[in-house]
Amino acid sequence: MKKYLMTGFMCVMSYCVMAQEPVKVKGPDGLLEVQIEENNGSPVYTVWYNGKNFLNPSPLGLKTSIGNFADSLSFTSHSVRLVEETYEMDRGKFSRIHYKANELTCKFVNAAGDTLHTIFRVSDHDVAFSYRVTAADDKTKLKVFSEATGFDLPDHSTTFITPQALPMTGWQNTKPSYEEEYTYDEPVGTPSKNGVGYTFPALFKVGEEGWVLISETGVDSRYVGARLGEGTEDGLYPLKFPQPGENNGIGETYAAMGLPAQTAWRTITVGESLKPIVESTVAFDVVKPHYQPSIDYETGRATWSWIVWQDLSINYEDQLRFIDLAAELEFEFVLIDNWWDRNIGRDHIEELVDYAASKDVGVILWYNSNGWWNNAPQTPQDRMNTAPARMKEMAWLQSIGVKGLKVDFFGGDKQQTIELYEDILTDANKYGLTINFHGSTLPRGWQRMYPNFVTSEAVLASENLIFNQEHADKHAFNATILPFTRNAVGAMDFAPVFFNKRLSKDNSSGNIRKTTDAFEVATSVLYFSPIQHFGMTPNNLEEQPEHVLNFIKEVPTTWDETAFIDGYPGKHVVMARRKSEKWFVVAVNGERKEKELTVTLPMLANREVNYIFDKEDRSAGIRKVKLNDNGEVRLKLQSEGGAVLY
């Protein structure tokens, strides 16, 4: 074989061969390895880490309008290059990321002479792969009807994954919206709740070998959002496109693109522990910004009356109270939720925006995405679903000083729906507005792709604590799953920190909160969202001690560094995040029993720090603790309790 070396920002080494021998590529440290080969005309890939098998030979390929790229292919050549980039994110779990990966591209040609390029990027713990299709003649358009892509886990693996919802189900036909409960250590191949597979991200425990997190990134208006199909008994999960009934049946399930065409990236994060899962940035490493920000967008904390006080709080007087609460807590925003146009009115909204600005608080307003794809009645409606209405509304919002929008109720992953997300983001950037999506799909790399995207739901979020006592009972348990799954791949608007003992306006009725106050404080750091909506209410100012309120006043929502310390899904999580020179370390107990943890925090070694802990009455106490030279500290957590070191 001949080798060619190019120098510069990207170093490229090319190998051109006609033989059909397996080709391999390793990550920079040599531990993560991917092998590509042709198996009777079909491309397959295998993944190892540190000599251990994490994915068995798994299928690759596409079925398209110009031909079948899943079988009857001829392997013609491959090339390898080094991809290296340092980039910054102002709304991430890391602010400065150095990405280094070896990229393997294999070419497979079909009978018509058209080429499928399988592109694999392998870093130390992440695999990302995508397909590129080029035509041999002057063809200019492509439909991707389906993918042959699959993920074949070792058959002793177990799952932590959420089932895909059936279309047009749930409240007012608003599903799928990525709001289902996780499986817990189920054997691979266990049939899903609804029989239509599972959503991304998908976490698998591969016996004693380690962990695999599978997801996708780089999905924009040129593709569809995918999912995992039903798994086989021996662990093969096929990739599936949207269901026909999604989005009220509007739009096709395939992806349509111009040629040459490239698909979204599928990502596989591998680790012998959960640390690489929590700290992965692969969702952002392989994508680029789609446009430049029109302004310097702000992030921060927000008060939100609706989450505890619900619909009846969407009135002028209650919104004044929550603006005052935001100002008292030194928060950056207040969110005014559904029905504001009907219950408050546009003129009074302008007054509230002015009043909030006088308190140095920005206003975020709720909108219904709906045109005709579900029955959700909340207004404002029909303002976000067409370009003329959207731009007119956004021009008004900009003129009165609104800072951002929360847009709700989408219900699908078809290309037409993904295009609506992108159109809302792109138009909002023209008017200097941030966007938060609810009732929505998973954000697939969007924090880097769209500079005014700040967060999205796509999780069984905290509103369910208010809706159902069963969810309140499971809050601590679920909190110890999300850092390894949903929040590992992108910003998650769960909406944390509830201090009312009863989750209602009067604090004497409604569902009972089971977690300790220190647990609730810890979730402000545990959950990552550049705009973090808090479940606090005005009465908490009188009920909570000064040290709790002081912490809430200073806790950041974006981070320079994130470090996983200890934990296991459903058991407990200890996590550290850094902003500038300050470290914030939190621990939460997902179990209904007291627990003592001894953890090592090298970033706090030989330092005296504040320690917020569980008191016997389940309120949050504080004291100073001095860590030893190794940074070792013992944490005592009550049942469903928590701790904070800072």
XYZ file of C-alpha atoms in Angstrom:
646
model
C 0.000 0.000 0.000
C 1.110 3.515 -0.677
C 0.861 6.150 2.028
C 0.269 9.834 1.434
C 0.718 12.442 4.184
C -0.725 15.949 4.106
C 0.157 18.454 6.805
C -1.920 21.308 8.238
C -4.879 21.589 10.538
C -6.179 18.244 9.303
C -3.525 15.589 8.611
C -4.645 13.050 6.019
C -3.296 9.553 5.367
C -4.870 7.698 2.426
C -4.781 4.036 1.644
C -6.341 2.825 -1.595
C -6.916 -0.906 -1.884
C -9.074 -3.218 -3.934
C -8.903 -6.153 -1.545
C -11.961 -6.900 0.587
C -10.017 -7.454 3.779
C -11.359 -5.880 6.986
C -10.068 -2.370 7.652
C -9.612 -0.957 11.137
C -9.295 2.432 12.751
C -8.410 3.219 16.357
C -8.892 6.252 18.555
C -5.838 8.407 19.314
C -5.023 6.522 22.537
C -5.347 3.156 20.796
C -8.012 1.633 23.064
C -11.208 2.209 21.033
C -11.234 0.311 17.745
C -13.688 -0.022 14.854
C -13.477 -2.606 12.091
C -15.307 -2.313 8.749
C -15.703 -5.205 6.379
C -17.872 -6.489 3.568
C -19.985 -9.519 4.413
C -21.389 -11.069 1.221
C -21.859 -7.657 -0.360
C -23.164 -5.959 2.801
C -21.000 -3.601 4.901
C -20.747 -4.299 8.633
C -18.836 -2.746 11.525
C -17.593 -4.003 14.890
C -16.531 -2.009 17.982
C -13.955 -2.987 20.635
C -12.591 -1.116 23.619
C -9.414 -2.215 25.393
C -9.635 -5.564 23.650
C -13.241 -6.186 24.747
C -16.135 -6.499 22.324
C -18.801 -3.807 22.821
C -20.683 -4.134 19.513
C -20.821 -7.341 17.505
C -20.684 -7.127 13.684
C -23.529 -4.702 12.925
C -25.119 -3.801 9.588
C -24.571 -0.612 7.607
C -26.227 0.854 4.532
C -29.108 2.766 2.987
C -32.087 2.016 0.779
C -32.701 4.944 -1.526
C -34.514 6.190 -4.601
C -31.395 5.736 -6.734
C -30.574 2.249 -5.552
C -29.904 -0.169 -2.751
C -26.786 0.617 -0.718
C -27.326 -2.152 1.827
C -26.312 -5.269 -0.107
C -24.772 -6.379 -3.416
C -22.058 -3.771 -2.890
C -18.409 -3.887 -3.869
C -15.798 -2.494 -1.491
C -13.371 -0.400 -3.568
C -11.141 1.665 -1.271
C -10.669 3.362 2.060
C -8.848 6.361 3.471
C -7.868 7.520 6.938
C -7.206 11.024 8.190
C -6.692 12.763 11.500
C -9.430 15.242 12.441
C -8.473 17.735 15.134
C -10.333 20.824 16.289
C -10.488 23.076 19.326
C -13.767 24.911 19.704
C -15.660 26.847 22.356
C -19.244 26.600 23.579
C -20.824 29.259 25.766
C -23.723 26.994 26.723
C -22.207 23.609 27.381
C -21.018 21.267 30.098
C -17.535 22.162 28.849
C -16.650 25.606 27.504
C -13.503 24.653 25.588
C -13.314 21.315 23.810
C -10.336 19.774 22.065
C -11.594 17.108 19.687
C -9.168 14.643 18.162
C -10.270 11.621 16.167
C -9.119 9.329 13.405
C -11.553 9.252 10.495
C -11.973 6.171 8.312
C -13.923 6.483 5.055
C -14.784 3.316 3.139
C -16.225 3.356 -0.376
C -18.783 0.795 -1.512
C -20.136 0.844 -5.071
C -23.438 -0.599 -6.270
C -24.260 -2.137 -9.643
C -25.163 1.263 -11.104
C -21.750 2.676 -10.198
C -23.087 4.984 -7.457
C -21.030 5.163 -4.269
C -21.821 4.831 -0.579
C -19.126 6.394 1.606
C -19.234 5.157 5.202
C -17.483 7.752 7.378
C -16.348 6.701 10.862
C -14.697 9.083 13.328
C -13.096 7.401 16.335
C -11.855 9.410 19.327
C -10.745 7.995 22.674
C -14.250 7.050 23.820
C -16.616 8.001 20.986
C -17.510 6.611 17.593
C -19.500 8.787 15.194
C -20.522 7.573 11.745
C -22.384 8.996 8.785
C -23.111 8.070 5.175
C -22.351 10.076 2.067
C -23.888 9.195 -1.305
C -22.393 10.286 -4.627
C -23.818 9.490 -8.049
C -21.898 8.216 -11.057
C -23.926 10.360 -13.458
C -25.833 13.632 -13.346
C -28.487 12.606 -10.808
C -29.233 15.534 -8.467
C -31.820 14.262 -5.948
C -32.099 11.467 -3.437
C -34.714 9.951 -1.171
C -33.489 7.813 1.701
C -36.366 5.436 2.389
C -34.679 3.567 5.221
C -31.341 2.593 6.668
C -29.880 -0.852 7.158
C -27.981 0.540 10.164
C -28.050 -1.557 13.293
C -26.387 -1.886 16.680
C -25.672 -5.458 17.770
C -25.019 -5.504 21.520
C -23.499 -8.562 23.188
C -26.405 -10.758 24.254
C -25.610 -10.432 27.976
C -26.197 -6.640 27.834
C -29.006 -4.883 29.705
C -30.906 -1.705 28.884
C -31.731 1.727 30.274
C -33.886 3.043 27.430
C -37.245 4.741 26.876
C -39.910 3.211 24.628
C -41.040 5.072 21.534
C -44.599 6.388 21.920
C -47.280 5.637 19.340
C -48.226 8.614 17.174
C -51.196 10.803 18.049
C -51.478 9.357 21.554
C -51.162 11.004 24.949
C -52.720 14.258 26.029
C -54.548 15.851 23.074
C -52.676 13.638 20.578
C -49.338 15.352 21.274
C -47.079 12.284 21.315
C -44.411 11.205 20.522
C -42.571 13.701 22.692
C -39.807 11.666 24.363
C -41.624 11.606 27.717
C -41.653 7.911 28.614
C -40.161 6.041 31.579
C -36.821 4.242 31.315
C -36.360 0.496 31.394
C -34.121 -0.565 34.231
C -31.488 -3.243 33.663
C -33.787 -5.190 31.321
C -32.211 -7.877 29.137
C -31.643 -6.861 25.532
C -34.450 -7.969 23.259
C -37.189 -7.401 25.836
C -40.207 -6.173 23.816
C -40.888 -2.468 24.222
C -44.037 -1.152 25.884
C -45.624 -0.047 22.600
C -44.007 -2.466 20.177
C -42.325 0.231 18.076
C -38.861 0.365 19.597
C -37.038 2.977 21.617
C -35.916 6.586 21.479
C -32.411 8.028 21.614
C -30.262 8.201 23.651
C -30.056 4.519 24.569
C -27.839 3.304 27.426
C -26.647 -0.306 27.595
C -24.665 -2.070 30.303
C -22.422 -4.653 28.671
C -22.027 -7.044 31.593
C -18.874 -6.374 33.585
C -17.089 -4.987 30.515
C -18.635 -1.499 30.668
C -21.222 0.795 29.110
C -22.437 1.937 25.682
C -24.539 5.035 24.953
C -26.058 5.188 21.455
C -27.587 8.346 20.012
C -27.480 10.619 16.964
C -26.499 14.189 16.171
C -26.441 16.655 13.305
C -30.126 16.200 12.452
C -31.434 19.279 10.644
C -33.974 20.115 7.924
C -32.196 17.776 5.500
C -32.982 14.569 7.408
C -35.335 12.807 9.814
C -34.987 12.025 13.488
C -34.448 8.290 13.912
C -35.030 5.751 16.689
C -34.136 2.198 17.594
C -36.478 -0.546 16.466
C -37.376 -3.605 18.501
C -34.329 -5.556 19.621
C -33.756 -9.215 18.892
C -33.091 -11.730 21.660
C -29.381 -11.668 20.848
C -29.158 -7.867 21.041
C -29.512 -6.447 17.501
C -31.354 -3.105 17.455
C -32.145 -1.779 13.953
C -32.360 1.922 13.220
C -35.849 3.031 12.217
C -37.310 6.167 10.628
C -40.414 8.009 11.939
C -43.793 6.316 12.091
C -46.282 7.281 9.334
C -48.856 8.585 11.826
C -46.524 11.119 13.453
C -47.373 14.800 13.040
C -51.008 13.854 12.343
C -49.875 11.916 9.284
C -48.535 15.060 7.631
C -45.323 14.543 5.681
C -43.384 11.494 4.571
C -41.268 9.192 6.700
C -38.260 9.279 4.377
C -35.524 11.914 4.017
C -35.190 13.875 0.754
C -31.913 15.570 -0.152
C -29.890 16.879 -3.048
C -26.859 14.964 -4.292
C -24.181 14.579 -3.141
C -25.961 13.847 0.146
C -24.796 13.164 3.672
C -26.880 11.753 6.502
C -26.983 12.649 10.172
C -24.310 11.180 12.465
C -24.933 8.145 14.682
C -22.883 8.206 17.897
C -21.600 5.416 20.132
C -19.907 6.311 23.415
C -17.998 3.479 25.080
C -16.440 3.234 28.528
C -15.417 0.724 31.145
C -17.096 3.117 33.614
C -19.858 5.707 33.294
C -17.380 8.590 33.282
C -17.010 8.756 29.458
C -20.807 8.642 29.104
C -21.403 11.662 31.343
C -18.463 13.677 30.006
C -18.904 12.966 26.280
C -19.120 15.905 23.860
C -19.474 13.844 20.675
C -22.925 15.330 20.000
C -21.142 18.630 19.326
C -17.738 17.427 18.123
C -18.947 16.374 14.667
C -21.313 19.275 13.881
C -20.770 22.918 12.978
C -22.756 26.128 13.633
C -25.387 26.688 10.943
C -25.325 30.480 11.309
C -23.807 33.215 13.408
C -25.659 34.653 16.426
C -27.304 37.994 15.722
C -26.635 39.115 19.319
C -24.806 37.830 22.384
C -27.500 35.595 23.835
C -27.958 35.464 27.594
C -28.439 32.325 29.637
C -29.332 31.947 33.312
C -32.059 31.051 35.800
C -35.786 31.684 35.542
C -38.807 31.701 37.812
C -41.910 29.993 36.428
C -45.321 30.308 38.048
C -47.040 27.599 35.993
C -44.932 24.668 37.171
C -46.434 24.716 40.699
C -49.293 27.229 40.523
C -50.488 25.955 37.118
C -52.871 27.657 34.636
C -54.671 29.871 37.161
C -51.392 31.695 37.817
C -51.287 33.094 34.289
C -52.687 36.447 35.321
C -51.216 39.903 35.690
C -50.887 39.981 39.476
C -49.278 36.555 39.848
C -46.784 37.342 37.106
C -45.786 40.496 38.983
C -45.098 38.277 42.003
C -42.883 35.936 40.005
C -41.011 38.844 38.435
C -40.386 40.109 41.968
C -39.293 36.596 42.981
C -36.811 36.503 40.103
C -35.429 39.889 41.119
C -35.114 38.844 44.767
C -33.246 35.677 43.782
C -31.092 37.624 41.301
C -32.399 35.459 38.453
C -32.051 36.532 34.858
C -35.520 35.559 33.578
C -39.179 34.896 34.236
C -41.198 32.500 32.074
C -44.844 33.399 31.409
C -46.601 30.261 30.200
C -49.662 29.304 28.143
C -52.825 31.373 27.845
C -51.002 34.680 28.459
C -52.583 36.225 25.352
C -56.080 35.386 26.606
C -55.654 35.858 30.369
C -53.288 38.837 30.430
C -53.513 40.375 26.977
C -50.853 41.863 24.744
C -51.028 45.375 26.166
C -50.536 44.100 29.711
C -47.755 41.787 28.552
C -45.909 44.860 27.305
C -46.366 46.377 30.767
C -45.009 43.229 32.408
C -41.982 43.216 30.096
C -41.272 46.833 31.020
C -41.719 46.126 34.724
C -39.423 43.102 34.524
C -36.791 45.151 32.673
C -36.888 47.730 35.476
C -35.939 44.853 37.819
C -33.227 43.596 35.419
C -35.298 40.498 34.621
C -35.896 39.293 31.070
C -39.217 37.800 29.933
C -39.658 34.483 28.123
C -43.072 33.806 26.555
C -44.799 30.486 25.776
C -46.203 29.578 22.331
C -48.057 26.626 20.846
C -46.294 25.311 17.728
C -49.583 23.926 16.498
C -50.996 24.531 13.094
C -52.971 21.323 12.582
C -51.018 18.390 14.013
C -52.629 17.854 17.433
C -55.529 19.042 19.566
C -53.636 20.999 22.240
C -55.889 24.027 22.838
C -53.466 26.384 24.594
C -52.802 29.742 23.012
C -51.121 31.649 21.441
C -51.610 29.350 18.443
C -50.872 29.697 14.741
C -48.027 32.156 15.373
C -45.082 29.792 14.921
C -46.194 27.386 12.197
C -45.933 29.643 9.113
C -43.162 32.038 8.143
C -45.287 35.206 7.657
C -47.091 34.797 11.004
C -43.862 33.840 12.762
C -41.851 36.808 11.524
C -44.649 39.256 12.304
C -44.915 37.903 15.847
C -41.176 37.861 16.392
C -40.831 41.440 15.193
C -43.392 42.482 17.828
C -41.635 40.454 20.509
C -38.318 42.089 19.682
C -39.893 45.536 19.720
C -41.238 45.144 23.274
C -38.050 43.576 24.650
C -38.939 39.881 25.070
C -35.780 37.769 25.413
C -36.899 34.327 24.322
C -39.650 31.850 23.508
C -40.756 28.474 24.779
C -42.462 26.659 21.895
C -44.514 23.575 22.759
C -46.337 20.550 21.267
C -44.593 19.203 18.172
C -45.164 15.443 18.133
C -42.877 13.844 15.583
C -39.511 13.362 13.902
C -40.392 13.582 10.215
C -38.280 15.803 8.003
C -41.136 18.294 7.739
C -41.254 18.605 11.545
C -37.474 18.924 11.859
C -37.673 21.681 9.244
C -40.175 23.553 11.449
C -37.752 23.406 14.386
C -34.987 24.803 12.183
C -37.225 27.513 10.709
C -38.296 28.689 14.169
C -34.667 28.823 15.317
C -33.425 30.577 12.186
C -36.161 33.210 12.198
C -35.802 33.788 15.943
C -32.114 34.520 15.482
C -33.016 37.366 13.114
C -34.937 38.960 15.976
C -32.497 38.193 18.794
C -34.701 35.610 20.521
C -33.631 32.424 22.311
C -35.626 29.233 21.795
C -36.646 26.475 24.211
C -38.635 23.549 22.776
C -41.167 21.542 24.819
C -43.308 18.579 23.867
C -40.431 18.049 21.518
C -37.837 15.809 19.984
C -34.346 15.185 21.318
C -31.969 18.083 20.514
C -29.405 16.419 18.283
C -26.324 18.647 18.443
C -28.443 21.791 18.384
C -26.549 23.624 21.134
C -23.669 24.056 18.702
C -25.618 24.076 15.440
C -28.039 26.873 16.388
C -26.569 29.640 18.583
C -29.962 30.804 19.918
C -31.114 27.317 20.920
C -30.846 27.128 24.698
C -32.643 23.991 25.865
C -35.495 21.560 25.298
C -37.617 19.136 27.234
C -37.677 15.668 25.564
C -37.846 14.061 29.001
C -40.453 13.015 31.549
C -39.971 16.375 33.218
C -40.909 17.927 36.554
C -44.453 18.858 35.530
C -45.234 15.203 36.163
C -44.334 15.652 39.828
C -47.365 17.939 40.024
C -49.608 15.812 37.805
C -49.139 12.439 39.493
C -48.044 11.241 42.935
C -46.411 8.167 41.399
C -43.962 10.398 39.522
C -43.261 12.396 42.676
C -42.526 9.107 44.431
C -40.010 8.168 41.707
C -38.335 11.557 41.409
C -35.115 10.646 43.221
C -34.803 7.333 41.377
C -35.281 8.973 37.970
C -32.856 11.764 38.851
C -30.084 9.177 39.056
C -30.814 7.882 35.527
C -31.010 11.135 33.548
C -27.324 12.195 33.889
C -26.333 8.961 32.110
C -28.992 9.139 29.413
C -30.976 12.174 28.284
C -28.779 14.889 29.836
C -25.576 13.234 28.612
C -26.300 14.222 24.995
C -27.727 17.717 25.338
C -29.380 20.453 27.376
C -32.444 19.200 29.260
C -35.194 21.476 30.550
C -36.331 19.273 33.423
C -37.030 22.308 35.655
C -35.547 21.485 39.087
C -35.581 22.743 42.699
C -38.909 22.409 44.514
C -39.131 23.432 48.159
C -42.893 23.229 48.720
C -43.635 20.105 50.710
C -46.960 19.829 48.898
C -46.741 20.684 45.217
C -49.451 23.295 44.973
C -49.983 27.016 45.450
C -51.242 26.696 49.016
C -48.495 24.191 49.954
C -51.073 22.174 51.877
C -52.722 20.155 49.103
C -51.422 18.412 46.002
C -48.760 15.767 45.608
C -46.261 15.152 48.393
C -42.591 15.812 47.682
C -40.473 12.891 48.897
C -36.973 14.332 48.440
C -34.980 16.330 50.989
C -34.292 20.036 50.597
C -30.577 19.350 50.040
C -31.521 16.955 47.230
C -33.514 19.733 45.582
C -30.622 22.202 45.911
C -28.316 19.617 44.317
C -30.524 19.236 41.234
C -29.736 22.832 40.223
C -26.246 21.536 39.359
C -27.068 17.916 38.570
C -29.376 18.844 35.678
C -27.754 20.797 32.871
C -29.779 23.452 31.038
C -28.381 26.852 29.937
C -31.697 28.405 30.909
C -32.790 26.631 34.077
C -36.429 27.038 35.134
C -36.795 26.668 38.908
C -39.794 25.229 40.753
C -39.525 27.809 43.541
C -42.489 29.898 44.683
C -42.646 33.222 46.572
C -43.319 31.580 49.951
C -39.934 29.810 49.746
C -38.201 33.136 50.414
C -39.548 33.058 53.971
C -39.299 29.310 54.496
C -35.760 28.519 53.332
C -32.646 29.467 55.332
C -30.273 32.132 54.105
C -27.549 29.684 53.069
C -29.934 27.896 50.691
C -31.138 31.138 49.122
C -27.577 32.420 48.807
C -26.558 29.297 46.958
C -29.528 29.585 44.600
C -28.565 33.205 43.920
C -25.085 32.278 42.741
C -25.425 28.854 41.086
C -24.454 28.987 37.371
C -26.331 27.325 34.511
C -23.436 26.903 32.060
C -20.110 25.317 32.849
C -16.429 25.310 31.949
C -15.860 21.711 33.012
C -17.892 18.694 34.104
C -16.535 15.647 35.958
C -18.342 12.433 36.843
C -17.251 11.280 40.314
C -19.352 8.277 41.260
C -22.707 6.641 40.762
C -24.937 4.060 39.139
C -28.349 4.517 37.468
C -31.118 4.256 40.035
C -28.678 4.245 42.963
C -26.859 7.565 43.347
C -24.898 10.196 41.416
C -21.973 12.363 42.472
C -21.006 14.997 39.924
C -18.707 18.031 39.863
C -19.013 21.075 37.625
C -16.671 24.059 37.382
C -17.449 27.680 36.512
C -14.287 29.800 36.241
C -12.292 28.861 39.355
C -15.265 27.644 41.414
C -16.206 23.979 41.731
C -19.731 22.832 42.585
C -20.015 19.188 43.674
C -23.406 17.554 44.169
C -24.616 14.157 45.309
C -28.129 12.709 45.113
C -29.460 9.458 46.549
C -31.956 7.660 44.321
C -32.836 5.023 46.892
C -35.208 4.933 49.838
C -32.521 4.192 52.369
C -29.797 6.200 54.051
C -26.412 6.026 52.443
C -22.840 6.990 53.230
C -20.484 7.641 50.331
C -16.754 8.177 50.498
C -15.672 10.031 47.379
C -12.427 11.538 46.145
C -12.522 15.110 44.850
C -9.009 16.029 43.680
C -10.229 19.453 42.563
C -11.009 20.285 46.221
C -8.016 18.579 47.831
C -6.735 20.277 50.992
C -9.420 22.971 50.773
C -12.128 24.113 53.145
C -15.535 24.247 51.468
C -19.190 24.831 52.264
C -21.157 21.619 52.789
C -24.956 21.664 52.397
C -26.258 18.431 53.927
C -29.398 16.579 54.980
C -30.553 17.406 58.486
C -32.614 14.898 60.450
C -35.803 16.857 59.730
C -34.964 16.699 55.966
C -34.226 20.409 55.732
C -30.843 21.590 54.447
C -28.096 22.396 56.928
C -24.680 23.905 56.248
C -21.227 23.643 57.740
C -17.592 23.947 56.703
C -15.571 20.835 55.908
C -11.861 20.462 55.202
C -10.862 17.882 52.625
C -7.620 15.965 53.083
C -4.628 15.992 50.751
C -6.265 13.387 48.540
C -9.540 15.254 48.355
C -11.363 12.469 50.162
C -14.643 13.252 51.893
C -17.495 11.244 53.400
C -21.063 12.221 52.507
C -24.070 11.083 54.494
C -27.286 11.113 52.483
C -30.752 10.524 53.845
C -33.277 8.437 51.959
C -33.836 10.332 48.684
C -31.457 12.935 50.038
C -28.616 15.017 48.689
C -25.532 17.094 49.379
C -23.652 20.044 47.883
C -19.994 21.018 48.294
C -18.850 24.384 47.000
